[in-house]
Amino acid sequence: MSQREKIVVFTGAGVSQESGLSTFRDLGGLWQTHRIEDVASPEGFAKDPAMVLDFYNRRRKVLMEAEPNAAHRAVADLEKGFEVVVVTQNVDNLHERAGSTRVIHVHGEILKNQSSADPSLIYESDKPEIELGDLCEKGSQLRPAVVWFGEAVMHLDESAKHFRQASKVLVIGTSLSVFPAAGLVDLAPARAEKVLITLDDDQTAPWGFEVIRGKAGDMTPRVAAAWLAGRTLL
Ligand code: OAD
């Protein structure tokens, strides 16, 4: 059997926006309504753990009521013709729920719980909320298993390996402003076909990328259909 071409799909909050999840930097996005240092840093958690847990518990609830959209489904469809690795900055599980089988979460997973003392202790959650007093096996408070500012990004080497092997890269709905994750896109081979889908009229594409402006839910199925039919977009 001939080896299938590898597609790396790199996603950010914009791919889940049409599922009703807030982005970070758009008008009304999470970082416009909340201070990063309050809700997304170890210092913020130490200062007011109840407020931070409440912030993530509310996001968990929104996610549990959300459904994957046409973009997530189109990404999953790509597996019909390609080896597909999804590298996502998103902490939601909508790619998995749409059917993608290889999803790498570089910024963690909001529905999982993590020890606040030992980041290697990560648990499947057994209830929707994390409350003050919910402890890890070593007796420390549990927190959501998301990467906060100042903490190490997850699976970076493994993600970099996939980018270097990609023959196509599809970037969807990310401002590419948070490093080191955003730097992964520069690792794709020069000859790879590279496409960025964004709603942002002003976003400039990384070197070698073709930009498609529009909603992820409209544009991703078009890109997927073209690639599955063996057409390039250029
Ligand atoms: P941002 O909020 O920074 O960027 C979202 C991007 O998606 C913007 O370029 C929007 O124009 C675009 N967008 C919004 N809706 C869209 C739609 N329906 N279709 C297509 N594009 C759309 O989100 P991220 O780039 O994901 O990290 O943010 C990166 C990281 O910053 C997050 O993972 C998070 C945050 O701080 C951590 O918490 C560590």
CSV table of C-alpha atoms and ligand atoms in Angstrom, one decimal:
chain,number,residue,atom,x,y,z
A,1,MET,CA,0.0,0.0,0.0
A,2,SER,CA,1.4,3.4,-0.9
A,3,GLN,CA,1.9,5.8,2.0
A,4,ARG,CA,-0.7,8.4,2.3
A,5,GLU,CA,0.1,12.1,2.1
A,6,LYS,CA,0.3,13.7,5.5
A,7,ILE,CA,-1.9,16.8,6.3
A,8,VAL,CA,-1.3,18.7,9.4
A,9,VAL,CA,-4.3,20.8,10.5
A,10,PHE,CA,-3.5,23.5,13.0
A,11,THR,CA,-6.5,25.1,14.7
A,12,GLY,CA,-7.3,27.9,17.0
A,13,ALA,CA,-10.4,29.4,18.7
A,14,GLY,CA,-11.9,30.5,15.3
A,15,VAL,CA,-12.6,26.9,14.3
A,16,SER,CA,-15.0,26.5,17.3
A,17,GLN,CA,-16.5,30.0,17.1
A,18,GLU,CA,-19.4,28.8,15.0
A,19,SER,CA,-20.1,26.2,17.6
A,20,GLY,CA,-20.8,29.0,20.1
A,21,LEU,CA,-17.4,29.1,21.9
A,22,SER,CA,-15.8,32.5,22.4
A,23,THR,CA,-12.5,33.3,20.8
A,24,PHE,CA,-9.8,35.2,22.7
A,25,ARG,CA,-8.9,38.4,20.8
A,26,ASP,CA,-12.0,39.1,18.7
A,27,LEU,CA,-14.5,41.8,19.8
A,28,GLY,CA,-16.1,40.4,22.9
A,29,GLY,CA,-13.5,37.6,23.1
A,30,LEU,CA,-12.4,36.1,26.4
A,31,TRP,CA,-9.3,38.3,26.7
A,32,GLN,CA,-11.4,41.4,26.2
A,33,THR,CA,-13.7,40.5,29.1
A,34,HIS,CA,-11.2,38.9,31.4
A,35,ARG,CA,-7.6,39.7,32.4
A,36,ILE,CA,-5.2,36.9,31.4
A,37,GLU,CA,-3.3,37.3,34.6
A,38,ASP,CA,-6.4,36.8,36.6
A,39,VAL,CA,-7.8,33.6,35.0
A,40,ALA,CA,-4.9,32.1,33.0
A,41,SER,CA,-1.9,32.2,35.2
A,42,PRO,CA,-0.7,30.2,38.2
A,43,GLU,CA,-0.5,33.5,40.2
A,44,GLY,CA,-4.1,34.3,39.4
A,45,PHE,CA,-5.1,30.8,40.6
A,46,ALA,CA,-3.1,31.2,43.8
A,47,LYS,CA,-4.8,34.5,44.5
A,48,ASP,CA,-8.4,33.6,43.8
A,49,PRO,CA,-8.9,29.9,43.1
A,50,ALA,CA,-12.7,30.0,43.5
A,51,MET,CA,-13.0,32.7,40.8
A,52,VAL,CA,-10.7,30.9,38.4
A,53,LEU,CA,-12.5,27.6,38.9
A,54,ASP,CA,-15.8,29.3,38.3
A,55,PHE,CA,-14.4,30.8,35.0
A,56,TYR,CA,-13.4,27.3,33.7
A,57,ASN,CA,-16.5,25.6,35.1
A,58,ARG,CA,-18.7,28.0,33.1
A,59,ARG,CA,-16.6,27.3,29.9
A,60,ARG,CA,-16.9,23.6,30.5
A,61,LYS,CA,-20.6,23.9,30.7
A,62,VAL,CA,-20.8,25.9,27.4
A,63,LEU,CA,-18.6,23.3,25.8
A,64,MET,CA,-20.7,20.3,27.0
A,65,GLU,CA,-23.7,22.0,25.4
A,66,ALA,CA,-21.9,22.8,22.1
A,67,GLU,CA,-21.7,20.7,19.0
A,68,PRO,CA,-18.9,20.4,16.4
A,69,ASN,CA,-19.5,22.5,13.3
A,70,ALA,CA,-19.0,22.0,9.6
A,71,ALA,CA,-15.3,22.9,9.9
A,72,HIS,CA,-14.6,20.2,12.5
A,73,ARG,CA,-16.5,17.7,10.4
A,74,ALA,CA,-14.6,18.7,7.2
A,75,VAL,CA,-11.3,18.2,9.0
A,76,ALA,CA,-12.4,14.7,10.1
A,77,ASP,CA,-13.5,14.0,6.5
A,78,LEU,CA,-9.9,14.5,5.3
A,79,GLU,CA,-9.0,11.2,6.9
A,80,LYS,CA,-10.9,9.5,4.0
A,81,GLY,CA,-7.9,10.4,1.8
A,82,PHE,CA,-5.0,11.4,3.9
A,83,GLU,CA,-3.0,10.7,7.0
A,84,VAL,CA,-4.3,13.6,9.2
A,85,VAL,CA,-2.8,15.0,12.4
A,86,VAL,CA,-4.7,17.8,14.0
A,87,VAL,CA,-2.6,20.0,16.2
A,88,THR,CA,-4.9,22.3,18.1
A,89,GLN,CA,-4.4,25.2,20.5
A,90,ASN,CA,-8.0,24.7,21.6
A,91,VAL,CA,-8.9,23.1,24.9
A,92,ASP,CA,-12.2,21.9,23.7
A,93,ASN,CA,-12.9,18.4,22.4
A,94,LEU,CA,-14.9,19.3,19.3
A,95,HIS,CA,-12.4,17.8,16.8
A,96,GLU,CA,-12.6,14.4,18.6
A,97,ARG,CA,-16.4,14.6,18.7
A,98,ALA,CA,-16.5,15.3,14.9
A,99,GLY,CA,-14.5,12.1,14.3
A,100,SER,CA,-10.8,13.2,14.1
A,101,THR,CA,-8.7,10.3,15.4
A,102,ARG,CA,-5.4,12.0,16.0
A,103,VAL,CA,-5.7,15.2,17.9
A,104,ILE,CA,-2.8,16.8,19.8
A,105,HIS,CA,-3.7,19.5,22.3
A,106,VAL,CA,-0.8,21.8,22.8
A,107,HIS,CA,-2.6,24.0,25.3
A,108,GLY,CA,-4.3,21.2,27.2
A,109,GLU,CA,-7.9,20.0,27.6
A,110,ILE,CA,-10.5,21.9,29.6
A,111,LEU,CA,-12.6,18.8,30.4
A,112,LYS,CA,-9.6,17.1,32.2
A,113,ASN,CA,-8.4,17.8,35.7
A,114,GLN,CA,-4.8,18.4,36.7
A,115,SER,CA,-3.1,18.6,40.1
A,116,SER,CA,-2.2,22.1,40.9
A,117,ALA,CA,1.1,20.8,42.5
A,118,ASP,CA,2.2,18.2,39.9
A,119,PRO,CA,1.3,18.9,36.2
A,120,SER,CA,2.1,15.3,35.3
A,121,LEU,CA,-1.0,14.2,37.3
A,122,ILE,CA,-3.9,14.6,34.8
A,123,TYR,CA,-7.3,12.9,35.3
A,124,GLU,CA,-10.5,12.3,33.3
A,125,SER,CA,-13.1,14.4,35.2
A,126,ASP,CA,-15.9,12.4,36.9
A,127,LYS,CA,-18.2,15.4,37.2
A,128,PRO,CA,-18.8,18.6,35.2
A,129,GLU,CA,-17.4,21.0,37.7
A,130,ILE,CA,-14.1,21.3,39.7
A,131,GLU,CA,-14.8,22.6,43.2
A,132,LEU,CA,-12.6,23.9,45.9
A,133,GLY,CA,-11.6,20.9,48.0
A,134,ASP,CA,-11.5,18.5,45.0
A,135,LEU,CA,-8.0,17.0,45.5
A,136,CYS,CA,-5.5,15.0,43.5
A,137,GLU,CA,-4.1,11.7,44.8
A,138,LYS,CA,-1.3,13.7,46.6
A,139,GLY,CA,-3.7,16.0,48.3
A,140,SER,CA,-3.4,19.1,46.2
A,141,GLN,CA,-6.3,21.1,44.8
A,142,LEU,CA,-7.4,20.1,41.3
A,143,ARG,CA,-7.5,22.7,38.5
A,144,PRO,CA,-8.4,22.4,34.8
A,145,ALA,CA,-5.7,20.7,32.6
A,146,VAL,CA,-5.1,23.8,30.5
A,147,VAL,CA,-1.8,25.5,29.9
A,148,TRP,CA,-1.6,28.9,31.6
A,149,PHE,CA,0.8,31.7,30.7
A,150,GLY,CA,4.2,31.0,32.1
A,151,GLU,CA,3.6,27.2,31.8
A,152,ALA,CA,5.1,24.7,29.4
A,153,VAL,CA,3.2,24.0,26.2
A,154,MET,CA,2.4,20.3,25.7
A,155,HIS,CA,3.6,17.9,23.0
A,156,LEU,CA,5.7,20.5,21.2
A,157,ASP,CA,8.4,18.2,19.9
A,158,GLU,CA,5.8,15.6,18.6
A,159,SER,CA,3.9,18.5,16.9
A,160,ALA,CA,7.0,19.8,15.3
A,161,LYS,CA,7.8,16.4,13.9
A,162,HIS,CA,4.4,16.2,12.2
A,163,PHE,CA,4.8,19.7,10.7
A,164,ARG,CA,8.2,18.9,9.3
A,165,GLN,CA,6.7,15.8,7.6
A,166,ALA,CA,3.6,17.5,6.2
A,167,SER,CA,2.9,17.7,2.5
A,168,LYS,CA,-0.1,20.0,3.2
A,169,VAL,CA,-0.8,22.3,6.1
A,170,LEU,CA,-4.2,23.8,6.8
A,171,VAL,CA,-4.3,26.5,9.5
A,172,ILE,CA,-7.8,27.5,10.7
A,173,GLY,CA,-9.0,30.3,12.9
A,174,THR,CA,-6.0,31.4,14.9
A,175,SER,CA,-4.4,34.8,15.2
A,176,LEU,CA,-1.0,33.0,15.4
A,177,SER,CA,0.0,35.4,18.2
A,178,VAL,CA,0.8,33.0,21.0
A,179,PHE,CA,4.2,31.4,21.0
A,180,PRO,CA,5.8,28.8,20.9
A,181,ALA,CA,2.6,27.2,19.4
A,182,ALA,CA,2.3,29.7,16.6
A,183,GLY,CA,5.9,29.1,15.5
A,184,LEU,CA,5.0,25.5,14.5
A,185,VAL,CA,3.6,26.7,11.2
A,186,ASP,CA,7.1,27.9,10.1
A,187,LEU,CA,8.4,24.3,10.3
A,188,ALA,CA,6.4,23.0,7.4
A,189,PRO,CA,8.6,22.2,4.3
A,190,ALA,CA,8.8,24.9,1.7
A,191,ARG,CA,7.3,22.6,-0.9
A,192,ALA,CA,4.2,21.8,1.2
A,193,GLU,CA,0.9,23.3,0.1
A,194,LYS,CA,-0.1,25.7,2.9
A,195,VAL,CA,-3.4,27.4,3.5
A,196,LEU,CA,-4.7,29.7,6.2
A,197,ILE,CA,-8.5,30.2,6.7
A,198,THR,CA,-9.3,33.3,8.7
A,199,LEU,CA,-12.2,35.7,9.2
A,200,ASP,CA,-9.7,38.6,9.9
A,201,ASP,CA,-9.4,40.9,7.0
A,202,ASP,CA,-6.1,42.3,8.3
A,203,GLN,CA,-4.3,39.0,9.2
A,204,THR,CA,-1.2,38.6,7.2
A,205,ALA,CA,-0.3,35.0,6.4
A,206,PRO,CA,3.0,33.4,7.4
A,207,TRP,CA,5.5,32.9,4.6
A,208,GLY,CA,4.3,30.5,1.9
A,209,PHE,CA,0.7,30.5,3.0
A,210,GLU,CA,-2.3,31.2,0.8
A,211,VAL,CA,-5.0,33.0,2.7
A,212,ILE,CA,-8.7,32.2,2.3
A,213,ARG,CA,-10.8,34.8,4.1
A,214,GLY,CA,-14.2,33.6,5.4
A,215,LYS,CA,-15.8,31.6,8.0
A,216,ALA,CA,-14.2,28.3,9.0
A,217,GLY,CA,-17.6,26.5,8.6
A,218,ASP,CA,-17.9,27.7,5.0
A,219,MET,CA,-14.3,27.5,3.8
A,220,THR,CA,-13.0,24.3,5.4
A,221,PRO,CA,-15.4,22.0,3.6
A,222,ARG,CA,-14.4,23.7,0.3
A,223,VAL,CA,-10.7,23.1,1.0
A,224,ALA,CA,-11.3,19.5,2.1
A,225,ALA,CA,-13.4,18.8,-0.9
A,226,ALA,CA,-10.7,20.1,-3.3
A,227,TRP,CA,-7.9,18.1,-1.6
A,228,LEU,CA,-10.0,14.9,-1.4
A,229,ALA,CA,-10.7,15.4,-5.2
A,230,GLY,CA,-6.9,15.7,-5.8
A,231,ARG,CA,-7.0,19.4,-6.7
A,232,THR,CA,-4.6,22.0,-5.3
A,233,LEU,CA,-6.0,25.3,-4.4
A,234,LEU,CA,-3.2,27.4,-5.9
B,1,OAD,P1,-7.6,34.2,18.8
B,1,OAD,O1,-8.8,34.7,19.5
B,1,OAD,O2,-6.3,34.9,19.1
B,1,OAD,O3,-7.7,34.3,17.3
B,1,OAD,C1,-8.9,33.7,16.7
B,1,OAD,C2,-8.7,33.9,15.2
B,1,OAD,O4,-9.8,33.2,14.5
B,1,OAD,C3,-8.8,35.3,14.7
B,1,OAD,O5,-7.8,35.5,13.6
B,1,OAD,C4,-10.2,35.5,14.1
B,1,OAD,O6,-10.3,36.4,13.0
B,1,OAD,C5,-10.4,34.1,13.6
B,1,OAD,N1,-11.9,33.7,13.6
B,1,OAD,C6,-12.8,34.0,14.4
B,1,OAD,N2,-14.0,33.5,14.1
B,1,OAD,C7,-13.7,32.7,13.0
B,1,OAD,C8,-14.5,31.9,12.1
B,1,OAD,N3,-15.8,31.7,12.4
B,1,OAD,N4,-13.9,31.3,11.1
B,1,OAD,C9,-12.6,31.6,10.8
B,1,OAD,N5,-11.8,32.3,11.5
B,1,OAD,C10,-12.4,32.9,12.6
B,1,OAD,O7,-7.5,32.7,19.2
B,1,OAD,P2,-6.2,31.7,19.1
B,1,OAD,O8,-5.3,32.1,18.0
B,1,OAD,O9,-6.7,30.3,19.2
B,1,OAD,O10,-3.9,30.1,24.8
B,1,OAD,O11,-5.5,32.0,20.4
B,1,OAD,C11,-4.3,31.4,20.7
B,1,OAD,C12,-4.2,31.2,22.2
B,1,OAD,O12,-4.4,32.4,22.9
B,1,OAD,C13,-5.2,30.2,22.8
B,1,OAD,O13,-4.9,28.9,22.6
B,1,OAD,C14,-5.2,30.6,24.2
B,1,OAD,C15,-5.1,32.1,24.1
B,1,OAD,O14,-4.5,32.8,25.1
B,1,OAD,C16,-3.9,29.8,26.1
B,1,OAD,O15,-4.8,30.0,26.9
B,1,OAD,C17,-2.5,29.3,26.5
